[in-house]
Amino acid sequence: MSESEKDRDHISGLPDELIVQILSLVPIEDAVRTSVLSRRWQYLWTSLHNLVFLFSDEKWDGRLQQYVCFIDNTLRRNTCSKISKFWLQGNYCHFLGMRIYEWLRGAVEKEVEDLYLNLRMPMRLNIFCLPQFLCTCPSLVILKLLNCRFEANCIVNWKSLKSIYMENVDFDDELMQRIILGCPLVETMELHEFCSLSCLCISSTKLRKLKLRKAYNWPGGQLKPMEIYAPYLEELEISGQGVYYRLTNVSSLRNTKLAFYIDRGMWNYSERKCHFMVKELLTSVHHVNRVTLGEWMIRVLSMLERQSQYTPRLQCKHLILESCVTKYDLPGIASILESSTKLETFVIRMEPLEVYSENFDPRSFRRTDDFSGDFNLCFENRNITCLSQNLKLVKVVDFSKPCLHVKLLGKNYEYALVEYLLKNARVLGTVIITFGQKECNICCTNCISQFLPLLAGRLVDAPKASPAATVMLYPPPVFILRILIQDHSGEHTISVETSTCVSKTGISHVCPKTSNL
């Protein structure tokens, strides 16, 4: 390539339409700055159809008024007949109310399709009120609202909306029903940080996915049920701090995630009610094909198990537990495996949230039988049907989050669980164990590469009920070599992807393409 070709401005040789698309991918402040490059570039930024204004004190050094003028100037000079995306995020001040109304009106007049509005305000005083013209915008397809409220008795008519996300938005039962009825085509709804409703009735045949996160009881309120009626809903996810959820009709549900918790104060006040809620929820989702349970749910099941209360039968074929396997989780895991007679895939994601531990009192066990955490005591004399007939795949994700020194030299409940499944699952095909980090946060060493051969050796020697059982160990993706470990009988294999050179009898080195989970 000649020097003249190297110095040539290839971007300027592109058509205007393509340059505008490229400018829409960079921060809008940088796109506007390109006007000084040449006469041709002077007005290209005015054709942007994606307008993203994300104000931050760090970027603008507290110059709010200057940023307001920048938005005014950008919108005034924009020549697009239609706006695809309009995002506005920043600190809200009461004197900006009318200015924001003007910006939103301009976006609505240009038939905006994707609107994101996040106006933060300390202490939630005088939070931004959505104008009526925005609540009847016919062009909206995607809507995200954070830290705002609706006008009293507003009319909601989003006839083209397909996805709605609301976080820290004030609404009650009546307004929520108006929103649902005003979005006849909506397919996905997410509610984050909201005060509990008495009933969430979703009769739309279009809405198939619902996510609820961080629901709060009204101040001073009791743990009253929030009923969810959604006969056509296919996916339901409930996480974060929760309330008393009750599923009255979710007959079309195929995938559900119950990973919420009840805070300690409400738990102490309504412990029996929490026990009943967990059993009621599992009964309501007994027909669901894919079920995910969080740590709080598992520990409540442990309490019910130690109190000789049954776990409702589940028909799921895929079960995911988001929990660090501790002695407080073992009874719940054993009972849920026993109740899942058709289980084919069993996954443990070791991603515990500290808040679970903060809101769960281990002394609850001592009120029953001073549970010691004996693994054999939890799993012996159980009729776990899925082990003999259906279970084919087991995954343990982020096995190495706690220190491997502790795991392999001390009590290791997840290893005991994997060993139990290998020993008893007669049709098991694959066990996959992944490692989520290279350097340990506890011992500050690369204990994964140090103890990986030891773990592999123990799994090779572990008895296996299925002749087709294969165990695969996956360290972080930066590890590129693959080691094939085969036991002396040749019936079981372990695959390890690692860059660490391991010297052990029976290990051979091969280098296939690295696979991703």
Short mmCIF file of C-alpha atoms in Angstrom, two decimals:
data_model
loop_
_atom_site.label_atom_id
_atom_site.label_comp_id
_atom_site.label_asym_id
_atom_site.label_seq_id
_atom_site.Cartn_x
_atom_site.Cartn_y
_atom_site.Cartn_z
CA MET A 1 0.00 0.00 0.00
CA SER A 2 1.41 3.37 -1.02
CA GLU A 3 1.82 6.33 1.36
CA SER A 4 -0.93 8.25 -0.47
CA GLU A 5 -3.37 5.39 0.04
CA LYS A 6 -2.48 5.20 3.74
CA ASP A 7 -3.13 8.92 4.23
CA ARG A 8 -6.41 8.92 2.30
CA ASP A 9 -9.58 9.67 4.32
CA HIS A 10 -11.60 6.53 3.65
CA ILE A 11 -14.52 7.53 5.90
CA SER A 12 -15.21 10.72 3.97
CA GLY A 13 -15.50 8.58 0.86
CA LEU A 14 -18.57 6.85 2.26
CA PRO A 15 -22.10 7.99 1.38
CA ASP A 16 -23.79 10.39 3.80
CA GLU A 17 -26.36 7.82 4.91
CA LEU A 18 -23.65 5.41 6.05
CA ILE A 19 -21.68 8.14 7.85
CA VAL A 20 -24.83 9.15 9.74
CA GLN A 21 -25.29 5.54 10.83
CA ILE A 22 -21.71 5.49 12.12
CA LEU A 23 -22.25 8.77 13.99
CA SER A 24 -25.35 7.34 15.65
CA LEU A 25 -23.13 4.71 17.32
CA VAL A 26 -20.88 7.23 19.12
CA PRO A 27 -21.84 9.54 22.03
CA ILE A 28 -23.92 12.38 20.70
CA GLU A 29 -21.49 14.98 22.06
CA ASP A 30 -18.74 13.49 19.91
CA ALA A 31 -21.06 13.30 16.90
CA VAL A 32 -21.78 17.02 17.17
CA ARG A 33 -18.06 17.80 17.40
CA THR A 34 -17.51 16.27 13.94
CA SER A 35 -19.13 19.41 12.45
CA VAL A 36 -15.72 21.14 12.59
CA LEU A 37 -14.00 18.56 10.35
CA SER A 38 -15.08 20.00 7.00
CA ARG A 39 -17.95 21.67 5.20
CA ARG A 40 -19.39 18.31 4.25
CA TRP A 41 -19.37 17.16 7.90
CA GLN A 42 -20.81 20.42 9.21
CA TYR A 43 -24.44 19.32 9.13
CA LEU A 44 -24.27 15.52 9.00
CA TRP A 45 -24.97 15.24 12.74
CA THR A 46 -28.30 17.02 12.29
CA SER A 47 -29.59 13.92 10.48
CA LEU A 48 -29.15 11.63 13.48
CA HIS A 49 -32.24 9.54 14.18
CA ASN A 50 -30.85 8.16 17.48
CA LEU A 51 -30.72 10.91 20.12
CA VAL A 52 -29.16 9.68 23.38
CA PHE A 53 -28.62 12.30 26.11
CA LEU A 54 -26.98 10.77 29.17
CA PHE A 55 -26.03 13.56 31.55
CA SER A 56 -23.46 12.80 34.25
CA ASP A 57 -21.82 15.13 36.76
CA GLU A 58 -18.45 13.49 36.07
CA LYS A 59 -18.64 14.24 32.35
CA TRP A 60 -20.11 17.74 32.53
CA ASP A 61 -18.64 18.73 35.91
CA GLY A 62 -22.02 19.80 37.26
CA ARG A 63 -22.74 22.16 34.32
CA LEU A 64 -26.42 21.26 34.11
CA GLN A 65 -27.51 24.49 32.44
CA GLN A 66 -24.88 24.09 29.76
CA TYR A 67 -26.07 20.56 29.03
CA VAL A 68 -29.68 21.79 28.82
CA CYS A 69 -28.61 24.31 26.17
CA PHE A 70 -26.79 21.54 24.32
CA ILE A 71 -29.99 19.42 24.21
CA ASP A 72 -32.03 22.44 23.08
CA ASN A 73 -29.62 23.18 20.26
CA THR A 74 -29.38 19.53 19.14
CA LEU A 75 -33.15 19.03 18.99
CA ARG A 76 -33.79 22.39 17.32
CA ARG A 77 -31.35 21.64 14.50
CA ASN A 78 -32.32 18.00 13.99
CA THR A 79 -33.75 17.54 10.49
CA CYS A 80 -35.07 13.97 10.75
CA SER A 81 -38.75 13.47 10.04
CA LYS A 82 -38.74 10.45 12.38
CA ILE A 83 -36.73 9.65 15.51
CA SER A 84 -35.95 6.00 16.14
CA LYS A 85 -34.49 6.42 19.63
CA PHE A 86 -34.78 9.17 22.26
CA TRP A 87 -33.00 8.56 25.56
CA LEU A 88 -32.82 11.09 28.37
CA GLN A 89 -31.02 10.45 31.65
CA GLY A 90 -29.84 12.89 34.28
CA ASN A 91 -30.56 14.66 37.54
CA TYR A 92 -34.02 16.20 37.60
CA CYS A 93 -34.64 19.70 38.91
CA HIS A 94 -38.13 21.10 39.22
CA PHE A 95 -37.33 24.14 37.04
CA LEU A 96 -36.54 21.77 34.14
CA GLY A 97 -40.09 20.39 33.99
CA MET A 98 -41.33 22.54 31.12
CA ARG A 99 -38.06 22.11 29.19
CA ILE A 100 -38.35 18.32 29.42
CA TYR A 101 -41.99 18.53 28.30
CA GLU A 102 -40.83 20.39 25.17
CA TRP A 103 -38.16 17.78 24.43
CA LEU A 104 -40.62 14.93 24.85
CA ARG A 105 -43.24 16.67 22.71
CA GLY A 106 -40.70 17.07 19.94
CA ALA A 107 -39.85 13.34 20.14
CA VAL A 108 -43.54 12.38 20.08
CA GLU A 109 -44.21 14.64 17.06
CA LYS A 110 -41.38 12.88 15.23
CA GLU A 111 -42.92 9.47 15.98
CA VAL A 112 -40.28 8.19 18.37
CA GLU A 113 -40.21 4.38 18.67
CA ASP A 114 -37.71 3.74 21.50
CA LEU A 115 -38.01 6.02 24.55
CA TYR A 116 -35.87 5.83 27.71
CA LEU A 117 -36.55 8.34 30.48
CA ASN A 118 -34.57 8.33 33.74
CA LEU A 119 -34.76 11.52 35.79
CA ARG A 120 -33.09 10.98 39.14
CA MET A 121 -34.00 13.12 42.12
CA PRO A 122 -32.80 12.80 45.74
CA MET A 123 -35.43 11.72 48.29
CA ARG A 124 -38.05 11.33 45.52
CA LEU A 125 -39.42 14.82 46.15
CA ASN A 126 -41.43 16.36 43.29
CA ILE A 127 -40.55 13.52 40.94
CA PHE A 128 -41.21 14.07 37.26
CA CYS A 129 -44.82 13.66 36.16
CA LEU A 130 -45.36 12.14 32.71
CA PRO A 131 -47.36 14.44 30.42
CA GLN A 132 -50.63 13.18 28.99
CA PHE A 133 -49.45 13.48 25.37
CA LEU A 134 -46.69 10.96 26.11
CA CYS A 135 -49.18 8.47 27.55
CA THR A 136 -51.04 8.37 24.24
CA CYS A 137 -48.05 8.32 21.89
CA PRO A 138 -49.07 5.90 19.08
CA SER A 139 -45.56 5.27 17.70
CA LEU A 140 -43.87 3.89 20.84
CA VAL A 141 -42.59 0.31 20.54
CA ILE A 142 -40.08 0.19 23.40
CA LEU A 143 -40.57 2.21 26.61
CA LYS A 144 -38.36 2.44 29.70
CA LEU A 145 -39.45 4.70 32.56
CA LEU A 146 -37.42 5.26 35.73
CA ASN A 147 -38.05 7.59 38.68
CA CYS A 148 -41.26 9.22 37.50
CA ARG A 149 -45.03 9.09 37.99
CA PHE A 150 -48.26 9.27 36.02
CA GLU A 151 -50.81 12.05 36.20
CA ALA A 152 -53.93 11.33 38.22
CA ASN A 153 -56.68 9.86 36.02
CA CYS A 154 -54.39 9.84 33.00
CA ILE A 155 -55.41 7.98 29.84
CA VAL A 156 -52.95 5.32 28.66
CA ASN A 157 -53.02 4.32 25.00
CA TRP A 158 -49.80 2.84 23.66
CA LYS A 159 -51.29 0.88 20.78
CA SER A 160 -47.93 -0.09 19.21
CA LEU A 161 -45.97 -0.79 22.40
CA LYS A 162 -44.31 -4.22 22.63
CA SER A 163 -41.92 -3.83 25.57
CA ILE A 164 -42.35 -1.77 28.75
CA TYR A 165 -39.93 -1.39 31.67
CA MET A 166 -40.83 0.61 34.79
CA GLU A 167 -38.51 1.16 37.75
CA ASN A 168 -39.31 3.26 40.79
CA VAL A 169 -42.52 4.42 39.14
CA ASP A 170 -45.56 5.19 41.30
CA PHE A 171 -48.71 3.25 40.44
CA ASP A 172 -51.57 1.47 42.20
CA ASP A 173 -53.91 -1.36 41.19
CA GLU A 174 -56.24 0.87 39.17
CA LEU A 175 -53.45 2.60 37.25
CA MET A 176 -51.65 -0.70 36.62
CA GLN A 177 -54.80 -2.11 35.09
CA ARG A 178 -55.15 0.95 32.87
CA ILE A 179 -51.56 0.52 31.69
CA ILE A 180 -52.10 -3.16 30.84
CA LEU A 181 -55.36 -2.48 29.00
CA GLY A 182 -53.75 0.46 27.17
CA CYS A 183 -50.98 -1.74 25.73
CA PRO A 184 -52.83 -4.40 23.70
CA LEU A 185 -49.70 -5.55 21.82
CA VAL A 186 -47.18 -5.54 24.67
CA GLU A 187 -45.15 -8.77 24.86
CA THR A 188 -42.69 -8.06 27.68
CA MET A 189 -43.26 -6.22 30.96
CA GLU A 190 -40.69 -5.52 33.69
CA LEU A 191 -41.50 -3.89 37.04
CA HIS A 192 -38.60 -2.96 39.32
CA GLU A 193 -38.73 -1.34 42.76
CA PHE A 194 -42.46 -0.92 43.14
CA CYS A 195 -44.95 -1.01 45.99
CA SER A 196 -46.93 -4.21 46.13
CA LEU A 197 -50.23 -4.50 44.29
CA SER A 198 -53.17 -6.48 45.57
CA CYS A 199 -53.75 -8.01 42.13
CA LEU A 200 -51.86 -8.03 38.85
CA CYS A 201 -54.40 -9.18 36.27
CA ILE A 202 -52.98 -9.84 32.80
CA SER A 203 -55.63 -11.12 30.42
CA SER A 204 -53.79 -10.13 27.23
CA THR A 205 -52.90 -12.99 24.89
CA LYS A 206 -49.84 -11.04 23.65
CA LEU A 207 -48.02 -10.49 26.95
CA ARG A 208 -45.79 -13.55 27.32
CA LYS A 209 -42.91 -12.41 29.57
CA LEU A 210 -43.15 -10.77 33.01
CA LYS A 211 -40.28 -9.78 35.34
CA LEU A 212 -40.81 -8.51 38.88
CA ARG A 213 -37.87 -7.29 40.97
CA LYS A 214 -37.77 -5.59 44.38
CA ALA A 215 -41.39 -5.29 45.42
CA TYR A 216 -42.08 -3.54 48.71
CA ASN A 217 -44.92 -3.73 51.18
CA TRP A 218 -46.59 -0.45 51.98
CA PRO A 219 -44.96 1.19 55.04
CA GLY A 220 -46.37 -0.36 58.18
CA GLY A 221 -48.26 -2.94 56.15
CA GLN A 222 -48.54 -6.66 56.78
CA LEU A 223 -47.43 -9.42 54.46
CA LYS A 224 -50.52 -9.38 52.27
CA PRO A 225 -50.73 -11.46 49.11
CA MET A 226 -50.12 -10.01 45.68
CA GLU A 227 -52.13 -12.15 43.30
CA ILE A 228 -50.89 -12.68 39.75
CA TYR A 229 -53.51 -13.74 37.23
CA ALA A 230 -51.92 -14.37 33.83
CA PRO A 231 -53.38 -17.37 31.97
CA TYR A 232 -51.37 -16.68 28.75
CA LEU A 233 -48.04 -15.82 30.36
CA GLU A 234 -45.14 -18.07 29.25
CA GLU A 235 -42.17 -16.67 31.22
CA LEU A 236 -42.20 -15.35 34.79
CA GLU A 237 -39.21 -14.08 36.78
CA ILE A 238 -39.46 -12.84 40.38
CA SER A 239 -36.26 -11.70 42.09
CA GLY A 240 -34.88 -9.30 44.69
CA GLN A 241 -36.80 -8.33 47.80
CA GLY A 242 -40.29 -9.70 47.53
CA VAL A 243 -43.77 -9.76 49.02
CA TYR A 244 -46.34 -12.51 49.48
CA TYR A 245 -46.79 -13.66 45.89
CA ARG A 246 -49.74 -15.83 44.90
CA LEU A 247 -50.15 -17.27 41.42
CA THR A 248 -53.83 -17.85 40.77
CA ASN A 249 -53.72 -18.82 37.08
CA VAL A 250 -50.49 -19.32 35.14
CA SER A 251 -51.57 -22.34 33.11
CA SER A 252 -49.47 -21.44 30.01
CA LEU A 253 -46.24 -20.90 31.95
CA ARG A 254 -43.20 -22.72 30.50
CA ASN A 255 -40.29 -21.00 32.25
CA THR A 256 -40.29 -19.55 35.76
CA LYS A 257 -37.65 -18.11 38.06
CA LEU A 258 -38.42 -17.67 41.77
CA ALA A 259 -35.31 -16.01 43.18
CA PHE A 260 -36.78 -13.48 45.59
CA TYR A 261 -36.55 -13.25 49.38
CA ILE A 262 -38.61 -11.88 52.26
CA ASP A 263 -36.72 -9.41 54.44
CA ARG A 264 -35.86 -10.49 57.98
CA GLY A 265 -38.34 -8.17 59.71
CA MET A 266 -41.28 -9.49 57.74
CA TRP A 267 -39.96 -13.07 58.04
CA ASN A 268 -39.91 -12.89 61.83
CA TYR A 269 -43.43 -11.51 61.80
CA SER A 270 -44.93 -14.00 59.30
CA GLU A 271 -42.70 -17.10 59.19
CA ARG A 272 -45.57 -19.58 58.89
CA LYS A 273 -47.11 -17.49 56.14
CA CYS A 274 -43.78 -17.62 54.25
CA HIS A 275 -43.71 -21.42 54.58
CA PHE A 276 -47.21 -21.66 53.16
CA MET A 277 -46.39 -19.22 50.34
CA VAL A 278 -43.42 -21.32 49.14
CA LYS A 279 -45.50 -24.51 49.03
CA GLU A 280 -48.33 -22.65 47.30
CA LEU A 281 -46.00 -21.19 44.67
CA LEU A 282 -44.44 -24.56 43.84
CA THR A 283 -47.90 -26.08 43.56
CA SER A 284 -48.90 -23.33 41.13
CA VAL A 285 -45.88 -23.97 38.87
CA HIS A 286 -45.90 -27.77 39.11
CA HIS A 287 -46.56 -28.05 35.35
CA VAL A 288 -43.72 -25.71 34.25
CA ASN A 289 -40.97 -27.25 32.13
CA ARG A 290 -38.08 -25.05 33.31
CA VAL A 291 -37.88 -23.94 36.96
CA THR A 292 -35.24 -21.76 38.63
CA LEU A 293 -35.15 -21.37 42.42
CA GLY A 294 -33.10 -18.90 44.44
CA GLU A 295 -31.28 -19.52 47.69
CA TRP A 296 -34.04 -18.18 49.94
CA MET A 297 -36.58 -20.55 48.41
CA ILE A 298 -34.20 -23.49 48.83
CA ARG A 299 -33.58 -22.70 52.48
CA VAL A 300 -37.28 -22.43 53.21
CA LEU A 301 -37.67 -25.86 51.60
CA SER A 302 -34.90 -27.08 53.92
CA MET A 303 -36.88 -25.84 56.91
CA LEU A 304 -40.03 -27.52 55.65
CA GLU A 305 -38.11 -30.75 55.09
CA ARG A 306 -36.67 -30.77 58.59
CA GLN A 307 -40.20 -30.23 59.88
CA SER A 308 -41.39 -33.28 57.88
CA GLN A 309 -43.53 -31.19 55.54
CA TYR A 310 -43.78 -32.34 51.94
CA THR A 311 -42.43 -30.54 48.86
CA PRO A 312 -45.02 -30.28 46.06
CA ARG A 313 -44.42 -32.53 43.05
CA LEU A 314 -42.90 -30.84 40.00
CA GLN A 315 -43.05 -31.93 36.38
CA CYS A 316 -40.10 -29.81 35.25
CA LYS A 317 -37.45 -31.31 32.99
CA HIS A 318 -34.96 -28.52 33.66
CA LEU A 319 -34.19 -27.40 37.23
CA ILE A 320 -31.79 -24.57 38.08
CA LEU A 321 -30.76 -23.74 41.65
CA GLU A 322 -29.05 -20.40 42.25
CA SER A 323 -27.34 -21.14 45.52
CA CYS A 324 -24.05 -21.81 47.23
CA VAL A 325 -24.40 -25.37 48.50
CA THR A 326 -24.17 -25.11 52.30
CA LYS A 327 -25.44 -27.38 55.03
CA TYR A 328 -28.57 -25.24 55.23
CA ASP A 329 -29.36 -25.95 51.57
CA LEU A 330 -28.87 -29.74 51.56
CA PRO A 331 -32.32 -30.78 52.87
CA GLY A 332 -34.03 -28.46 50.39
CA ILE A 333 -31.96 -29.72 47.46
CA ALA A 334 -32.65 -33.33 48.42
CA SER A 335 -36.39 -32.72 48.69
CA ILE A 336 -36.64 -30.81 45.39
CA LEU A 337 -34.75 -33.56 43.56
CA GLU A 338 -37.07 -36.16 45.03
CA SER A 339 -40.15 -34.21 43.96
CA SER A 340 -38.88 -33.63 40.38
CA THR A 341 -39.54 -37.09 38.98
CA LYS A 342 -39.14 -36.10 35.29
CA LEU A 343 -35.93 -34.11 35.70
CA GLU A 344 -33.45 -34.35 32.80
CA THR A 345 -31.15 -31.34 33.36
CA PHE A 346 -29.98 -30.20 36.79
CA VAL A 347 -27.97 -26.97 37.14
CA ILE A 348 -26.45 -25.33 40.22
CA ARG A 349 -25.35 -21.73 39.73
CA MET A 350 -23.18 -20.75 42.65
CA GLU A 351 -24.13 -17.08 42.56
CA PRO A 352 -25.44 -16.38 46.07
CA LEU A 353 -26.41 -12.85 47.05
CA GLU A 354 -25.23 -11.76 50.48
CA VAL A 355 -28.67 -10.39 51.20
CA TYR A 356 -30.02 -13.93 51.35
CA SER A 357 -27.76 -14.76 54.26
CA GLU A 358 -28.62 -11.49 55.94
CA ASN A 359 -32.33 -12.27 55.73
CA PHE A 360 -32.18 -15.92 56.71
CA ASP A 361 -31.73 -16.93 60.33
CA PRO A 362 -29.85 -20.26 60.70
CA ARG A 363 -31.30 -20.58 64.20
CA SER A 364 -34.52 -21.64 62.52
CA PHE A 365 -32.97 -25.09 62.16
CA ARG A 366 -32.18 -25.32 65.84
CA ARG A 367 -35.84 -25.02 66.66
CA THR A 368 -36.38 -28.39 65.00
CA ASP A 369 -33.43 -30.73 65.38
CA ASP A 370 -30.13 -28.80 65.51
CA PHE A 371 -29.24 -29.75 61.93
CA SER A 372 -25.56 -30.72 61.60
CA GLY A 373 -25.19 -30.74 57.82
CA ASP A 374 -24.57 -34.47 57.42
CA PHE A 375 -24.83 -35.10 53.66
CA ASN A 376 -25.70 -38.78 53.98
CA LEU A 377 -28.42 -37.98 56.51
CA CYS A 378 -30.09 -35.66 53.98
CA PHE A 379 -30.00 -38.03 51.01
CA GLU A 380 -30.30 -41.52 52.49
CA ASN A 381 -33.57 -43.47 52.22
CA ARG A 382 -34.92 -41.23 49.46
CA ASN A 383 -36.73 -42.35 46.36
CA ILE A 384 -35.25 -39.93 43.82
CA THR A 385 -36.88 -41.32 40.70
CA CYS A 386 -35.17 -38.99 38.23
CA LEU A 387 -31.77 -40.55 39.03
CA SER A 388 -32.80 -43.96 37.79
CA GLN A 389 -34.84 -42.89 34.75
CA ASN A 390 -34.30 -39.38 33.37
CA LEU A 391 -31.36 -37.31 34.63
CA LYS A 392 -28.88 -36.92 31.76
CA LEU A 393 -27.05 -33.62 32.32
CA VAL A 394 -25.64 -31.95 35.46
CA LYS A 395 -23.95 -28.54 35.53
CA VAL A 396 -22.21 -26.78 38.41
CA VAL A 397 -21.46 -23.19 37.41
CA ASP A 398 -18.74 -21.16 39.21
CA PHE A 399 -17.65 -24.12 41.30
CA SER A 400 -14.55 -22.22 42.44
CA LYS A 401 -16.09 -19.11 44.02
CA PRO A 402 -15.19 -20.21 47.56
CA CYS A 403 -11.50 -21.04 48.00
CA LEU A 404 -10.49 -24.44 46.62
CA HIS A 405 -8.15 -24.92 49.57
CA VAL A 406 -11.25 -24.95 51.76
CA LYS A 407 -13.26 -26.99 49.27
CA LEU A 408 -10.85 -29.85 48.70
CA LEU A 409 -9.35 -30.02 52.16
CA GLY A 410 -12.43 -29.25 54.21
CA LYS A 411 -16.18 -29.72 53.85
CA ASN A 412 -17.20 -29.60 50.21
CA TYR A 413 -20.93 -30.05 49.83
CA GLU A 414 -21.09 -29.40 46.08
CA TYR A 415 -18.42 -32.02 45.43
CA ALA A 416 -20.32 -34.46 47.65
CA LEU A 417 -23.45 -33.68 45.62
CA VAL A 418 -21.67 -34.27 42.29
CA GLU A 419 -20.20 -37.50 43.64
CA TYR A 420 -23.66 -38.62 44.81
CA LEU A 421 -25.17 -37.91 41.39
CA LEU A 422 -22.38 -39.79 39.60
CA LYS A 423 -22.87 -42.74 41.90
CA ASN A 424 -26.67 -42.96 41.56
CA ALA A 425 -27.72 -41.46 38.19
CA ARG A 426 -28.04 -44.51 35.92
CA VAL A 427 -28.60 -42.73 32.60
CA LEU A 428 -26.35 -39.73 33.27
CA GLY A 429 -24.47 -38.56 30.19
CA THR A 430 -22.48 -35.44 31.11
CA VAL A 431 -21.44 -33.55 34.23
CA ILE A 432 -20.07 -30.06 33.50
CA ILE A 433 -18.19 -28.09 36.17
CA THR A 434 -17.15 -24.51 35.37
CA PHE A 435 -14.76 -22.21 37.22
CA GLY A 436 -15.57 -18.52 37.27
CA GLN A 437 -12.23 -17.00 38.31
CA LYS A 438 -8.52 -17.58 37.98
CA GLU A 439 -7.13 -16.04 41.17
CA CYS A 440 -8.83 -16.81 44.48
CA ASN A 441 -10.07 -13.89 46.57
CA ILE A 442 -9.40 -15.77 49.81
CA CYS A 443 -5.95 -17.33 49.49
CA CYS A 444 -4.81 -14.85 46.76
CA THR A 445 -3.24 -17.64 44.71
CA ASN A 446 -4.13 -19.41 41.51
CA CYS A 447 -5.60 -22.26 43.51
CA ILE A 448 -7.67 -23.41 40.53
CA SER A 449 -4.68 -24.60 38.50
CA GLN A 450 -3.11 -25.94 41.70
CA PHE A 451 -6.08 -28.06 42.75
CA LEU A 452 -7.67 -28.82 39.39
CA PRO A 453 -5.64 -32.03 38.89
CA LEU A 454 -6.60 -33.14 42.41
CA LEU A 455 -10.28 -32.52 41.71
CA ALA A 456 -10.01 -34.32 38.36
CA GLY A 457 -8.34 -37.29 40.01
CA ARG A 458 -11.04 -37.56 42.65
CA LEU A 459 -13.75 -37.45 39.99
CA VAL A 460 -11.97 -40.15 37.97
CA ASP A 461 -11.90 -42.41 41.01
CA ALA A 462 -15.51 -41.68 42.00
CA PRO A 463 -17.91 -44.61 41.36
CA LYS A 464 -20.31 -44.09 38.48
CA ALA A 465 -23.68 -45.73 37.88
CA SER A 466 -23.85 -44.78 34.21
CA PRO A 467 -21.30 -46.33 31.79
CA ALA A 468 -21.66 -43.25 29.56
CA ALA A 469 -20.90 -40.72 32.31
CA THR A 470 -18.48 -37.98 31.23
CA VAL A 471 -17.21 -35.17 33.48
CA MET A 472 -16.00 -31.94 31.89
CA LEU A 473 -14.10 -29.24 33.81
CA TYR A 474 -14.05 -25.77 32.29
CA PRO A 475 -11.67 -23.11 33.75
CA PRO A 476 -11.93 -19.49 32.53
CA PRO A 477 -12.02 -18.95 28.74
CA VAL A 478 -8.42 -17.64 28.64
CA PHE A 479 -7.27 -21.20 29.23
CA ILE A 480 -6.84 -22.72 25.77
CA LEU A 481 -5.34 -26.18 26.08
CA ARG A 482 -7.48 -29.23 26.60
CA ILE A 483 -6.48 -32.30 28.62
CA LEU A 484 -8.22 -35.62 28.20
CA ILE A 485 -8.18 -37.66 31.38
CA GLN A 486 -9.19 -41.30 31.10
CA ASP A 487 -9.45 -43.78 33.92
CA HIS A 488 -7.86 -47.23 33.75
CA SER A 489 -11.08 -48.97 32.67
CA GLY A 490 -11.51 -46.62 29.73
CA GLU A 491 -15.22 -46.23 30.42
CA HIS A 492 -15.29 -42.70 31.85
CA THR A 493 -13.53 -39.55 30.69
CA ILE A 494 -12.88 -36.12 32.09
CA SER A 495 -12.15 -33.17 29.79
CA VAL A 496 -10.19 -30.25 31.24
CA GLU A 497 -9.50 -27.02 29.36
CA THR A 498 -6.48 -25.41 31.00
CA SER A 499 -3.06 -23.96 30.26
CA THR A 500 -1.52 -25.64 33.27
CA CYS A 501 0.74 -28.57 32.46
CA VAL A 502 -0.35 -31.53 34.57
CA SER A 503 1.87 -34.53 35.16
CA LYS A 504 -0.26 -37.53 36.06
CA THR A 505 -0.45 -41.09 34.85
CA GLY A 506 -3.25 -41.56 32.36
CA ILE A 507 -3.37 -37.94 31.12
CA SER A 508 -2.73 -37.12 27.49
CA HIS A 509 -2.65 -33.67 25.86
CA VAL A 510 -4.75 -32.71 22.86
CA CYS A 511 -5.67 -29.31 21.39
CA PRO A 512 -9.15 -29.18 19.86
CA LYS A 513 -11.09 -25.98 19.39
CA THR A 514 -12.07 -24.47 22.75
CA SER A 515 -15.81 -24.78 23.33
CA ASN A 516 -17.99 -22.33 25.20
CA LEU A 517 -20.75 -23.09 27.64
#
